[in-house]
């Protein structure tokens, strides 16, 4: 039990914060929907409820993925977070389907909802809270990739570096981005329905919110399916390749692979050295490189093979443009 609590302390904090806030938001929205019968409020209730459950599972998965390797599972539990996220998106998918169906029914059979002021207040407060969580997720992305930013630049830099974020943080970011946009859309729909008597606006808003939720489902599914299979991290391969080639005793790199498993990186490296070097000298090179590579953020293990120089340059930085 003590080990579980220690692991939970290392879980993704953005996911836990988002889960707590979305639970509160879903309860408030649910009560408002029961009182007013507003279909846009129903869509937002389902959205927040799905997000809360999703983000709680993300928090647990990100924590358990940090469990140390065991004799039975020598490769560790890094991919567990990807598996949890694949399961979590099913929840969002179900909520998205229900949201679209309810919205469709309201478009076909529009009805007038009550509690205009209540709807606006609840949606306004909820959207502000979602914006706060979104901003925290943006800050978390920049913290993970060690990028400094403040003020408006946080928004631009977090969007630009979203692909480098950890799977759990990326999911929180995407869900709360859609939640914030969905809240604004619901507010607009409530205003239109109230002042123009176009009550179908609320149903249309519900359907659009459901479609946005399905977009998150698709994006997260594809990203984490790749993580479960084992995805190469080309950016880190280039970085480690430059680090290795900077060593004066390394003549070439025959092979370099960096596999991402959840938040962990596994490095496999094959280098060429001067064939005249002694075994002891080659071993020193290996130890030196292993120490440098292990110092890189996210790297959990390194496998290095050494071969003699063949005088044919094999290594080429993948970020460099290819020439015919």
PDB file of C-alpha atoms in Angstrom:
ATOM      1  CA  UNK A   1       0.000   0.000   0.000  1.00  0.00           C
ATOM      2  CA  UNK A   2       2.862   2.336   0.843  1.00  0.00           C
ATOM      3  CA  UNK A   3       4.350   1.816  -2.635  1.00  0.00           C
ATOM      4  CA  UNK A   4       1.042   2.772  -4.266  1.00  0.00           C
ATOM      5  CA  UNK A   5       0.864   6.039  -2.317  1.00  0.00           C
ATOM      6  CA  UNK A   6       4.447   6.837  -3.285  1.00  0.00           C
ATOM      7  CA  UNK A   7       3.624   6.215  -6.951  1.00  0.00           C
ATOM      8  CA  UNK A   8       0.487   8.367  -6.763  1.00  0.00           C
ATOM      9  CA  UNK A   9       2.609  11.257  -5.501  1.00  0.00           C
ATOM     10  CA  UNK A  10       4.477  11.062  -8.815  1.00  0.00           C
ATOM     11  CA  UNK A  11       1.309  11.110 -10.937  1.00  0.00           C
ATOM     12  CA  UNK A  12       0.598  13.849 -13.457  1.00  0.00           C
ATOM     13  CA  UNK A  13      -0.448  16.860 -11.369  1.00  0.00           C
ATOM     14  CA  UNK A  14      -2.237  18.597 -14.237  1.00  0.00           C
ATOM     15  CA  UNK A  15      -4.472  15.546 -14.680  1.00  0.00           C
ATOM     16  CA  UNK A  16      -5.329  15.406 -10.965  1.00  0.00           C
ATOM     17  CA  UNK A  17      -6.131  19.133 -10.820  1.00  0.00           C
ATOM     18  CA  UNK A  18      -8.251  18.861 -13.957  1.00  0.00           C
ATOM     19  CA  UNK A  19     -10.108  15.820 -12.562  1.00  0.00           C
ATOM     20  CA  UNK A  20     -11.011  17.643  -9.342  1.00  0.00           C
ATOM     21  CA  UNK A  21     -12.147  20.842 -11.062  1.00  0.00           C
ATOM     22  CA  UNK A  22     -14.120  18.988 -13.742  1.00  0.00           C
ATOM     23  CA  UNK A  23     -15.880  16.913 -11.076  1.00  0.00           C
ATOM     24  CA  UNK A  24     -17.025  20.116  -9.386  1.00  0.00           C
ATOM     25  CA  UNK A  25     -18.027  21.638 -12.727  1.00  0.00           C
ATOM     26  CA  UNK A  26     -19.986  18.541 -13.806  1.00  0.00           C
ATOM     27  CA  UNK A  27     -21.986  18.560 -10.553  1.00  0.00           C
ATOM     28  CA  UNK A  28     -22.844  22.258 -10.939  1.00  0.00           C
ATOM     29  CA  UNK A  29     -23.797  21.816 -14.594  1.00  0.00           C
ATOM     30  CA  UNK A  30     -25.836  18.696 -13.809  1.00  0.00           C
ATOM     31  CA  UNK A  31     -27.885  20.512 -11.187  1.00  0.00           C
ATOM     32  CA  UNK A  32     -28.414  23.429 -13.587  1.00  0.00           C
ATOM     33  CA  UNK A  33     -29.563  21.059 -16.347  1.00  0.00           C
ATOM     34  CA  UNK A  34     -32.046  19.333 -14.034  1.00  0.00           C
ATOM     35  CA  UNK A  35     -33.463  22.733 -13.104  1.00  0.00           C
ATOM     36  CA  UNK A  36     -33.553  24.342 -16.568  1.00  0.00           C
ATOM     37  CA  UNK A  37     -33.719  21.428 -19.039  1.00  0.00           C
ATOM     38  CA  UNK A  38     -31.263  23.264 -21.315  1.00  0.00           C
ATOM     39  CA  UNK A  39     -29.806  20.801 -23.845  1.00  0.00           C
ATOM     40  CA  UNK A  40     -26.587  22.801 -24.254  1.00  0.00           C
ATOM     41  CA  UNK A  41     -26.155  22.499 -20.494  1.00  0.00           C
ATOM     42  CA  UNK A  42     -26.701  18.740 -20.827  1.00  0.00           C
ATOM     43  CA  UNK A  43     -23.928  18.586 -23.428  1.00  0.00           C
ATOM     44  CA  UNK A  44     -21.594  20.484 -21.149  1.00  0.00           C
ATOM     45  CA  UNK A  45     -22.525  18.256 -18.190  1.00  0.00           C
ATOM     46  CA  UNK A  46     -21.666  15.125 -20.157  1.00  0.00           C
ATOM     47  CA  UNK A  47     -18.492  16.748 -21.419  1.00  0.00           C
ATOM     48  CA  UNK A  48     -17.262  17.729 -17.940  1.00  0.00           C
ATOM     49  CA  UNK A  49     -18.271  14.361 -16.456  1.00  0.00           C
ATOM     50  CA  UNK A  50     -16.366  12.502 -19.174  1.00  0.00           C
ATOM     51  CA  UNK A  51     -13.344  14.743 -18.747  1.00  0.00           C
ATOM     52  CA  UNK A  52     -13.337  14.250 -14.962  1.00  0.00           C
ATOM     53  CA  UNK A  53     -13.414  10.450 -15.217  1.00  0.00           C
ATOM     54  CA  UNK A  54     -10.911  10.471 -18.045  1.00  0.00           C
ATOM     55  CA  UNK A  55      -8.416  12.697 -16.266  1.00  0.00           C
ATOM     56  CA  UNK A  56      -8.660  10.701 -13.046  1.00  0.00           C
ATOM     57  CA  UNK A  57      -7.712   7.535 -14.936  1.00  0.00           C
ATOM     58  CA  UNK A  58      -4.920   9.461 -16.634  1.00  0.00           C
ATOM     59  CA  UNK A  59      -3.554  10.508 -13.243  1.00  0.00           C
ATOM     60  CA  UNK A  60      -3.598   6.923 -11.957  1.00  0.00           C
ATOM     61  CA  UNK A  61      -2.076   5.567 -15.175  1.00  0.00           C
ATOM     62  CA  UNK A  62       0.722   8.150 -15.226  1.00  0.00           C
ATOM     63  CA  UNK A  63       1.544   7.266 -11.602  1.00  0.00           C
ATOM     64  CA  UNK A  64       1.552   3.474 -12.045  1.00  0.00           C
ATOM     65  CA  UNK A  65       3.662   3.761 -15.208  1.00  0.00           C
ATOM     66  CA  UNK A  66       6.539   4.951 -12.998  1.00  0.00           C
ATOM     67  CA  UNK A  67       6.655   1.647 -11.119  1.00  0.00           C
ATOM     68  CA  UNK A  68      10.154   0.149 -11.189  1.00  0.00           C
ATOM     69  CA  UNK A  69      10.790  -2.929 -13.374  1.00  0.00           C
ATOM     70  CA  UNK A  70      10.257  -6.298 -11.721  1.00  0.00           C
ATOM     71  CA  UNK A  71      11.558  -9.794 -12.414  1.00  0.00           C
ATOM     72  CA  UNK A  72       8.280 -10.630 -14.137  1.00  0.00           C
ATOM     73  CA  UNK A  73       8.183  -7.337 -16.071  1.00  0.00           C
ATOM     74  CA  UNK A  74      11.847  -6.469 -16.726  1.00  0.00           C
ATOM     75  CA  UNK A  75      11.018  -3.758 -19.275  1.00  0.00           C
ATOM     76  CA  UNK A  76       9.089  -1.741 -16.717  1.00  0.00           C
ATOM     77  CA  UNK A  77       5.609  -0.236 -16.898  1.00  0.00           C
ATOM     78  CA  UNK A  78       6.231   2.809 -19.092  1.00  0.00           C
ATOM     79  CA  UNK A  79       3.576   1.865 -21.667  1.00  0.00           C
ATOM     80  CA  UNK A  80       0.904   1.501 -18.992  1.00  0.00           C
ATOM     81  CA  UNK A  81       0.003   5.178 -19.321  1.00  0.00           C
ATOM     82  CA  UNK A  82      -0.669   4.646 -23.038  1.00  0.00           C
ATOM     83  CA  UNK A  83      -2.919   1.660 -22.304  1.00  0.00           C
ATOM     84  CA  UNK A  84      -4.854   3.618 -19.685  1.00  0.00           C
ATOM     85  CA  UNK A  85      -5.322   6.511 -22.090  1.00  0.00           C
ATOM     86  CA  UNK A  86      -6.632   4.142 -24.770  1.00  0.00           C
ATOM     87  CA  UNK A  87      -9.229   2.956 -22.288  1.00  0.00           C
ATOM     88  CA  UNK A  88      -9.978   6.464 -21.083  1.00  0.00           C
ATOM     89  CA  UNK A  89     -10.880   7.753 -24.555  1.00  0.00           C
ATOM     90  CA  UNK A  90     -13.678   5.176 -24.703  1.00  0.00           C
ATOM     91  CA  UNK A  91     -15.389   7.106 -21.916  1.00  0.00           C
ATOM     92  CA  UNK A  92     -15.131  10.344 -23.871  1.00  0.00           C
ATOM     93  CA  UNK A  93     -16.381   8.558 -26.986  1.00  0.00           C
ATOM     94  CA  UNK A  94     -19.527   7.337 -25.220  1.00  0.00           C
ATOM     95  CA  UNK A  95     -20.162  10.795 -23.764  1.00  0.00           C
ATOM     96  CA  UNK A  96     -19.633  12.364 -27.198  1.00  0.00           C
ATOM     97  CA  UNK A  97     -22.158   9.996 -28.790  1.00  0.00           C
ATOM     98  CA  UNK A  98     -24.792  10.749 -26.129  1.00  0.00           C
ATOM     99  CA  UNK A  99     -24.155  14.475 -26.546  1.00  0.00           C
ATOM    100  CA  UNK A 100     -24.698  14.337 -30.316  1.00  0.00           C
ATOM    101  CA  UNK A 101     -27.844  12.196 -29.980  1.00  0.00           C
ATOM    102  CA  UNK A 102     -29.387  14.540 -27.405  1.00  0.00           C
ATOM    103  CA  UNK A 103     -28.523  17.549 -29.546  1.00  0.00           C
ATOM    104  CA  UNK A 104     -30.077  15.925 -32.608  1.00  0.00           C
ATOM    105  CA  UNK A 105     -33.312  15.249 -30.734  1.00  0.00           C
ATOM    106  CA  UNK A 106     -33.454  18.896 -29.701  1.00  0.00           C
ATOM    107  CA  UNK A 107     -32.898  20.064 -33.290  1.00  0.00           C
ATOM    108  CA  UNK A 108     -35.726  17.829 -34.533  1.00  0.00           C
ATOM    109  CA  UNK A 109     -38.044  18.675 -31.624  1.00  0.00           C
ATOM    110  CA  UNK A 110     -36.919  22.054 -30.275  1.00  0.00           C
ATOM    111  CA  UNK A 111     -38.224  23.108 -26.867  1.00  0.00           C
ATOM    112  CA  UNK A 112     -37.755  26.276 -24.882  1.00  0.00           C
ATOM    113  CA  UNK A 113     -35.603  25.944 -21.774  1.00  0.00           C
ATOM    114  CA  UNK A 114     -35.916  28.044 -18.633  1.00  0.00           C
ATOM    115  CA  UNK A 115     -33.388  29.591 -16.248  1.00  0.00           C
ATOM    116  CA  UNK A 116     -31.646  31.935 -18.663  1.00  0.00           C
ATOM    117  CA  UNK A 117     -29.671  33.720 -15.923  1.00  0.00           C
ATOM    118  CA  UNK A 118     -28.741  30.461 -14.193  1.00  0.00           C
ATOM    119  CA  UNK A 119     -27.499  28.978 -17.459  1.00  0.00           C
ATOM    120  CA  UNK A 120     -25.332  31.995 -18.196  1.00  0.00           C
ATOM    121  CA  UNK A 121     -23.872  32.123 -14.680  1.00  0.00           C
ATOM    122  CA  UNK A 122     -23.085  28.410 -14.532  1.00  0.00           C
ATOM    123  CA  UNK A 123     -21.600  28.285 -18.023  1.00  0.00           C
ATOM    124  CA  UNK A 124     -19.617  31.478 -17.389  1.00  0.00           C
ATOM    125  CA  UNK A 125     -18.088  30.232 -14.130  1.00  0.00           C
ATOM    126  CA  UNK A 126     -17.414  26.787 -15.626  1.00  0.00           C
ATOM    127  CA  UNK A 127     -15.691  28.287 -18.673  1.00  0.00           C
ATOM    128  CA  UNK A 128     -13.476  30.430 -16.448  1.00  0.00           C
ATOM    129  CA  UNK A 129     -12.487  27.352 -14.422  1.00  0.00           C
ATOM    130  CA  UNK A 130     -11.795  25.378 -17.612  1.00  0.00           C
ATOM    131  CA  UNK A 131      -9.637  28.256 -18.865  1.00  0.00           C
ATOM    132  CA  UNK A 132      -7.676  28.156 -15.602  1.00  0.00           C
ATOM    133  CA  UNK A 133      -7.050  24.403 -15.962  1.00  0.00           C
ATOM    134  CA  UNK A 134      -6.085  24.896 -19.621  1.00  0.00           C
ATOM    135  CA  UNK A 135      -3.556  27.551 -18.647  1.00  0.00           C
ATOM    136  CA  UNK A 136      -2.090  25.229 -15.983  1.00  0.00           C
ATOM    137  CA  UNK A 137      -1.781  22.486 -18.610  1.00  0.00           C
ATOM    138  CA  UNK A 138       0.025  24.944 -20.901  1.00  0.00           C
ATOM    139  CA  UNK A 139       2.463  25.784 -18.103  1.00  0.00           C
ATOM    140  CA  UNK A 140       2.982  22.075 -17.445  1.00  0.00           C
ATOM    141  CA  UNK A 141       3.836  21.465 -21.115  1.00  0.00           C
ATOM    142  CA  UNK A 142       6.482  24.179 -21.039  1.00  0.00           C
ATOM    143  CA  UNK A 143       7.835  22.881 -17.722  1.00  0.00           C
ATOM    144  CA  UNK A 144       8.186  19.344 -19.127  1.00  0.00           C
ATOM    145  CA  UNK A 145      10.156  20.497 -22.160  1.00  0.00           C
ATOM    146  CA  UNK A 146      12.100  23.106 -20.131  1.00  0.00           C
ATOM    147  CA  UNK A 147      10.933  26.142 -22.084  1.00  0.00           C
ATOM    148  CA  UNK A 148      10.644  29.487 -20.326  1.00  0.00           C
ATOM    149  CA  UNK A 149       7.598  31.662 -21.054  1.00  0.00           C
ATOM    150  CA  UNK A 150       5.351  34.181 -19.360  1.00  0.00           C
ATOM    151  CA  UNK A 151       2.202  36.116 -20.196  1.00  0.00           C
ATOM    152  CA  UNK A 152       0.708  35.706 -23.686  1.00  0.00           C
ATOM    153  CA  UNK A 153       3.780  33.786 -24.907  1.00  0.00           C
ATOM    154  CA  UNK A 154       2.658  30.824 -22.780  1.00  0.00           C
ATOM    155  CA  UNK A 155      -0.229  30.247 -25.197  1.00  0.00           C
ATOM    156  CA  UNK A 156       1.874  30.423 -28.362  1.00  0.00           C
ATOM    157  CA  UNK A 157       4.763  28.305 -27.059  1.00  0.00           C
ATOM    158  CA  UNK A 158       2.514  25.619 -25.548  1.00  0.00           C
ATOM    159  CA  UNK A 159       0.667  25.173 -28.866  1.00  0.00           C
ATOM    160  CA  UNK A 160       3.961  25.098 -30.780  1.00  0.00           C
ATOM    161  CA  UNK A 161       5.456  22.430 -28.495  1.00  0.00           C
ATOM    162  CA  UNK A 162       2.349  20.322 -27.859  1.00  0.00           C
ATOM    163  CA  UNK A 163       3.836  17.361 -29.724  1.00  0.00           C
ATOM    164  CA  UNK A 164       6.721  17.157 -27.242  1.00  0.00           C
ATOM    165  CA  UNK A 165       4.489  17.009 -24.164  1.00  0.00           C
ATOM    166  CA  UNK A 166       3.951  13.847 -22.110  1.00  0.00           C
ATOM    167  CA  UNK A 167       0.890  11.814 -23.143  1.00  0.00           C
ATOM    168  CA  UNK A 168      -1.052  12.608 -19.956  1.00  0.00           C
ATOM    169  CA  UNK A 169      -0.387  16.346 -20.137  1.00  0.00           C
ATOM    170  CA  UNK A 170      -1.271  16.424 -23.828  1.00  0.00           C
ATOM    171  CA  UNK A 171      -4.619  14.760 -23.122  1.00  0.00           C
ATOM    172  CA  UNK A 172      -5.455  17.236 -20.339  1.00  0.00           C
ATOM    173  CA  UNK A 173      -4.529  20.120 -22.647  1.00  0.00           C
ATOM    174  CA  UNK A 174      -6.670  18.895 -25.530  1.00  0.00           C
ATOM    175  CA  UNK A 175      -9.680  18.058 -23.373  1.00  0.00           C
ATOM    176  CA  UNK A 176      -9.668  21.402 -21.601  1.00  0.00           C
ATOM    177  CA  UNK A 177      -9.132  23.289 -24.845  1.00  0.00           C
ATOM    178  CA  UNK A 178     -12.262  21.638 -26.244  1.00  0.00           C
ATOM    179  CA  UNK A 179     -14.066  22.184 -22.913  1.00  0.00           C
ATOM    180  CA  UNK A 180     -13.254  25.902 -22.959  1.00  0.00           C
ATOM    181  CA  UNK A 181     -14.379  26.278 -26.568  1.00  0.00           C
ATOM    182  CA  UNK A 182     -17.463  24.193 -25.815  1.00  0.00           C
ATOM    183  CA  UNK A 183     -18.364  26.442 -22.883  1.00  0.00           C
ATOM    184  CA  UNK A 184     -18.122  29.536 -25.056  1.00  0.00           C
ATOM    185  CA  UNK A 185     -20.208  27.852 -27.763  1.00  0.00           C
ATOM    186  CA  UNK A 186     -22.869  26.875 -25.223  1.00  0.00           C
ATOM    187  CA  UNK A 187     -23.043  30.457 -23.929  1.00  0.00           C
ATOM    188  CA  UNK A 188     -23.546  31.762 -27.471  1.00  0.00           C
ATOM    189  CA  UNK A 189     -26.271  29.147 -28.084  1.00  0.00           C
ATOM    190  CA  UNK A 190     -28.119  30.101 -24.885  1.00  0.00           C
ATOM    191  CA  UNK A 191     -28.008  33.778 -25.859  1.00  0.00           C
ATOM    192  CA  UNK A 192     -29.279  33.075 -29.373  1.00  0.00           C
ATOM    193  CA  UNK A 193     -32.093  30.826 -28.147  1.00  0.00           C
ATOM    194  CA  UNK A 194     -33.186  33.396 -25.561  1.00  0.00           C
ATOM    195  CA  UNK A 195     -33.147  36.536 -27.681  1.00  0.00           C
ATOM    196  CA  UNK A 196     -34.194  35.146 -31.082  1.00  0.00           C
ATOM    197  CA  UNK A 197     -36.417  32.200 -30.131  1.00  0.00           C
ATOM    198  CA  UNK A 198     -34.233  30.006 -32.388  1.00  0.00           C
ATOM    199  CA  UNK A 199     -34.258  27.144 -29.861  1.00  0.00           C
ATOM    200  CA  UNK A 200     -32.515  24.756 -32.251  1.00  0.00           C
ATOM    201  CA  UNK A 201     -29.308  26.705 -31.548  1.00  0.00           C
ATOM    202  CA  UNK A 202     -28.889  24.815 -28.280  1.00  0.00           C
ATOM    203  CA  UNK A 203     -29.248  21.462 -30.036  1.00  0.00           C
ATOM    204  CA  UNK A 204     -26.807  22.477 -32.757  1.00  0.00           C
ATOM    205  CA  UNK A 205     -24.316  23.585 -30.106  1.00  0.00           C
ATOM    206  CA  UNK A 206     -24.679  20.224 -28.374  1.00  0.00           C
ATOM    207  CA  UNK A 207     -23.934  18.386 -31.616  1.00  0.00           C
ATOM    208  CA  UNK A 208     -20.874  20.541 -32.359  1.00  0.00           C
ATOM    209  CA  UNK A 209     -19.548  19.965 -28.822  1.00  0.00           C
ATOM    210  CA  UNK A 210     -19.999  16.210 -29.346  1.00  0.00           C
ATOM    211  CA  UNK A 211     -18.075  16.355 -32.624  1.00  0.00           C
ATOM    212  CA  UNK A 212     -15.221  18.234 -30.905  1.00  0.00           C
ATOM    213  CA  UNK A 213     -15.129  15.529 -28.246  1.00  0.00           C
ATOM    214  CA  UNK A 214     -14.852  12.886 -30.978  1.00  0.00           C
ATOM    215  CA  UNK A 215     -11.892  14.823 -32.410  1.00  0.00           C
ATOM    216  CA  UNK A 216     -10.114  14.487 -29.055  1.00  0.00           C
ATOM    217  CA  UNK A 217     -10.953  10.772 -28.995  1.00  0.00           C
ATOM    218  CA  UNK A 218      -9.437  10.240 -32.436  1.00  0.00           C
ATOM    219  CA  UNK A 219      -6.295  12.262 -31.785  1.00  0.00           C
ATOM    220  CA  UNK A 220      -5.571  10.709 -28.389  1.00  0.00           C
ATOM    221  CA  UNK A 221      -6.289   7.199 -29.686  1.00  0.00           C
ATOM    222  CA  UNK A 222      -3.824   7.523 -32.558  1.00  0.00           C
ATOM    223  CA  UNK A 223      -1.100   9.049 -30.364  1.00  0.00           C
ATOM    224  CA  UNK A 224      -1.352   6.379 -27.680  1.00  0.00           C
ATOM    225  CA  UNK A 225      -1.769   3.462 -30.072  1.00  0.00           C
ATOM    226  CA  UNK A 226       1.647   4.466 -31.424  1.00  0.00           C
ATOM    227  CA  UNK A 227       2.947   4.633 -27.848  1.00  0.00           C
ATOM    228  CA  UNK A 228       1.717   1.113 -27.055  1.00  0.00           C
ATOM    229  CA  UNK A 229       3.368  -0.298 -30.167  1.00  0.00           C
ATOM    230  CA  UNK A 230       6.594   1.570 -29.396  1.00  0.00           C
ATOM    231  CA  UNK A 231       7.237   4.839 -31.202  1.00  0.00           C
ATOM    232  CA  UNK A 232      10.649   6.176 -32.185  1.00  0.00           C
ATOM    233  CA  UNK A 233      11.534   9.632 -30.869  1.00  0.00           C
ATOM    234  CA  UNK A 234      13.395  11.207 -33.796  1.00  0.00           C
ATOM    235  CA  UNK A 235      14.015  14.501 -32.019  1.00  0.00           C
ATOM    236  CA  UNK A 236      15.798  12.745 -29.167  1.00  0.00           C
ATOM    237  CA  UNK A 237      17.657  10.519 -31.638  1.00  0.00           C
ATOM    238  CA  UNK A 238      19.094  13.625 -33.287  1.00  0.00           C
ATOM    239  CA  UNK A 239      20.025  15.132 -29.939  1.00  0.00           C
ATOM    240  CA  UNK A 240      21.750  11.991 -28.677  1.00  0.00           C
ATOM    241  CA  UNK A 241      23.403  11.484 -32.057  1.00  0.00           C
ATOM    242  CA  UNK A 242      24.986  14.945 -31.853  1.00  0.00           C
ATOM    243  CA  UNK A 243      26.091  14.250 -28.274  1.00  0.00           C
ATOM    244  CA  UNK A 244      27.712  10.948 -29.263  1.00  0.00           C
ATOM    245  CA  UNK A 245      29.422  12.308 -32.382  1.00  0.00           C
ATOM    246  CA  UNK A 246      30.891  15.120 -30.285  1.00  0.00           C
ATOM    247  CA  UNK A 247      32.995  12.523 -28.445  1.00  0.00           C
ATOM    248  CA  UNK A 248      36.507  12.564 -29.972  1.00  0.00           C
ATOM    249  CA  UNK A 249      36.849   8.769 -29.795  1.00  0.00           C
ATOM    250  CA  UNK A 250      33.636   8.025 -31.706  1.00  0.00           C
ATOM    251  CA  UNK A 251      34.283   7.681 -35.435  1.00  0.00           C
ATOM    252  CA  UNK A 252      30.721   6.969 -36.588  1.00  0.00           C
ATOM    253  CA  UNK A 253      27.267   5.787 -35.498  1.00  0.00           C
ATOM    254  CA  UNK A 254      26.091   2.631 -37.222  1.00  0.00           C
ATOM    255  CA  UNK A 255      22.701   2.617 -35.531  1.00  0.00           C
ATOM    256  CA  UNK A 256      20.729   4.682 -33.052  1.00  0.00           C
ATOM    257  CA  UNK A 257      17.160   4.088 -31.893  1.00  0.00           C
ATOM    258  CA  UNK A 258      15.243   5.872 -29.153  1.00  0.00           C
ATOM    259  CA  UNK A 259      11.965   4.151 -28.299  1.00  0.00           C
ATOM    260  CA  UNK A 260       9.337   6.062 -26.322  1.00  0.00           C
ATOM    261  CA  UNK A 261       7.309   4.013 -23.846  1.00  0.00           C
ATOM    262  CA  UNK A 262       4.891   6.301 -22.050  1.00  0.00           C
ATOM    263  CA  UNK A 263       7.127   8.938 -20.513  1.00  0.00           C
ATOM    264  CA  UNK A 264      10.274   6.742 -20.650  1.00  0.00           C
ATOM    265  CA  UNK A 265      12.951   6.644 -23.353  1.00  0.00           C
ATOM    266  CA  UNK A 266      14.979   3.515 -24.168  1.00  0.00           C
ATOM    267  CA  UNK A 267      18.189   4.062 -26.147  1.00  0.00           C
ATOM    268  CA  UNK A 268      19.967   1.504 -28.339  1.00  0.00           C
ATOM    269  CA  UNK A 269      23.267   2.674 -29.812  1.00  0.00           C
ATOM    270  CA  UNK A 270      25.950   1.107 -32.013  1.00  0.00           C
ATOM    271  CA  UNK A 271      29.148   3.093 -32.526  1.00  0.00           C
ATOM    272  CA  UNK A 272      32.404   2.699 -34.436  1.00  0.00           C
ATOM    273  CA  UNK A 273      35.782   3.321 -32.821  1.00  0.00           C
ATOM    274  CA  UNK A 274      39.456   3.020 -33.792  1.00  0.00           C
ATOM    275  CA  UNK A 275      40.221  -0.721 -34.107  1.00  0.00           C
ATOM    276  CA  UNK A 276      43.618  -0.102 -32.473  1.00  0.00           C
ATOM    277  CA  UNK A 277      42.025   0.804 -29.142  1.00  0.00           C
ATOM    278  CA  UNK A 278      42.371  -1.640 -26.284  1.00  0.00           C
ATOM    279  CA  UNK A 279      39.331  -3.322 -24.753  1.00  0.00           C
ATOM    280  CA  UNK A 280      39.814  -1.214 -21.622  1.00  0.00           C
ATOM    281  CA  UNK A 281      39.861   2.015 -23.642  1.00  0.00           C
ATOM    282  CA  UNK A 282      36.728   0.994 -25.573  1.00  0.00           C
ATOM    283  CA  UNK A 283      35.012   0.166 -22.290  1.00  0.00           C
ATOM    284  CA  UNK A 284      35.877   3.631 -20.966  1.00  0.00           C
ATOM    285  CA  UNK A 285      34.250   5.202 -24.045  1.00  0.00           C
ATOM    286  CA  UNK A 286      31.138   3.113 -23.484  1.00  0.00           C
ATOM    287  CA  UNK A 287      30.901   4.107 -19.811  1.00  0.00           C
ATOM    288  CA  UNK A 288      31.446   7.781 -20.656  1.00  0.00           C
ATOM    289  CA  UNK A 289      28.729   7.815 -23.316  1.00  0.00           C
ATOM    290  CA  UNK A 290      26.295   5.882 -21.143  1.00  0.00           C
ATOM    291  CA  UNK A 291      26.696   8.429 -18.342  1.00  0.00           C
ATOM    292  CA  UNK A 292      26.072  11.357 -20.701  1.00  0.00           C
ATOM    293  CA  UNK A 293      23.032   9.763 -22.349  1.00  0.00           C
ATOM    294  CA  UNK A 294      21.469   8.725 -19.035  1.00  0.00           C
ATOM    295  CA  UNK A 295      21.693  12.368 -17.948  1.00  0.00           C
ATOM    296  CA  UNK A 296      19.210  13.297 -20.698  1.00  0.00           C
ATOM    297  CA  UNK A 297      15.647  13.840 -19.447  1.00  0.00           C
ATOM    298  CA  UNK A 298      13.407  10.794 -19.773  1.00  0.00           C
ATOM    299  CA  UNK A 299      16.143   8.248 -20.597  1.00  0.00           C
ATOM    300  CA  UNK A 300      15.800   5.176 -18.372  1.00  0.00           C
ATOM    301  CA  UNK A 301      18.243   2.727 -19.981  1.00  0.00           C
ATOM    302  CA  UNK A 302      21.002   2.663 -22.583  1.00  0.00           C
ATOM    303  CA  UNK A 303      22.385  -0.275 -24.585  1.00  0.00           C
ATOM    304  CA  UNK A 304      25.677   0.432 -26.383  1.00  0.00           C
ATOM    305  CA  UNK A 305      27.451  -1.852 -28.841  1.00  0.00           C
ATOM    306  CA  UNK A 306      30.954  -1.137 -30.145  1.00  0.00           C
ATOM    307  CA  UNK A 307      32.357  -2.063 -33.560  1.00  0.00           C
ATOM    308  CA  UNK A 308      35.554  -1.218 -35.400  1.00  0.00           C
ATOM    309  CA  UNK A 309      35.654   1.697 -37.824  1.00  0.00           C
ATOM    310  CA  UNK A 310      34.834   0.761 -41.426  1.00  0.00           C
ATOM    311  CA  UNK A 311      35.732   4.204 -42.859  1.00  0.00           C
ATOM    312  CA  UNK A 312      32.202   4.566 -44.330  1.00  0.00           C
ATOM    313  CA  UNK A 313      30.214   7.348 -42.727  1.00  0.00           C
ATOM    314  CA  UNK A 314      26.739   6.056 -41.799  1.00  0.00           C
ATOM    315  CA  UNK A 315      25.371   8.648 -39.364  1.00  0.00           C
ATOM    316  CA  UNK A 316      23.301  11.506 -40.702  1.00  0.00           C
ATOM    317  CA  UNK A 317      21.230  13.827 -38.516  1.00  0.00           C
ATOM    318  CA  UNK A 318      17.583  13.205 -39.442  1.00  0.00           C
ATOM    319  CA  UNK A 319      16.740  16.885 -39.111  1.00  0.00           C
ATOM    320  CA  UNK A 320      19.128  17.730 -41.931  1.00  0.00           C
ATOM    321  CA  UNK A 321      17.581  18.014 -45.421  1.00  0.00           C
ATOM    322  CA  UNK A 322      18.316  15.071 -47.676  1.00  0.00           C
ATOM    323  CA  UNK A 323      20.090  15.634 -50.978  1.00  0.00           C
ATOM    324  CA  UNK A 324      19.836  13.563 -54.128  1.00  0.00           C
TER     325      UNK A 324
END
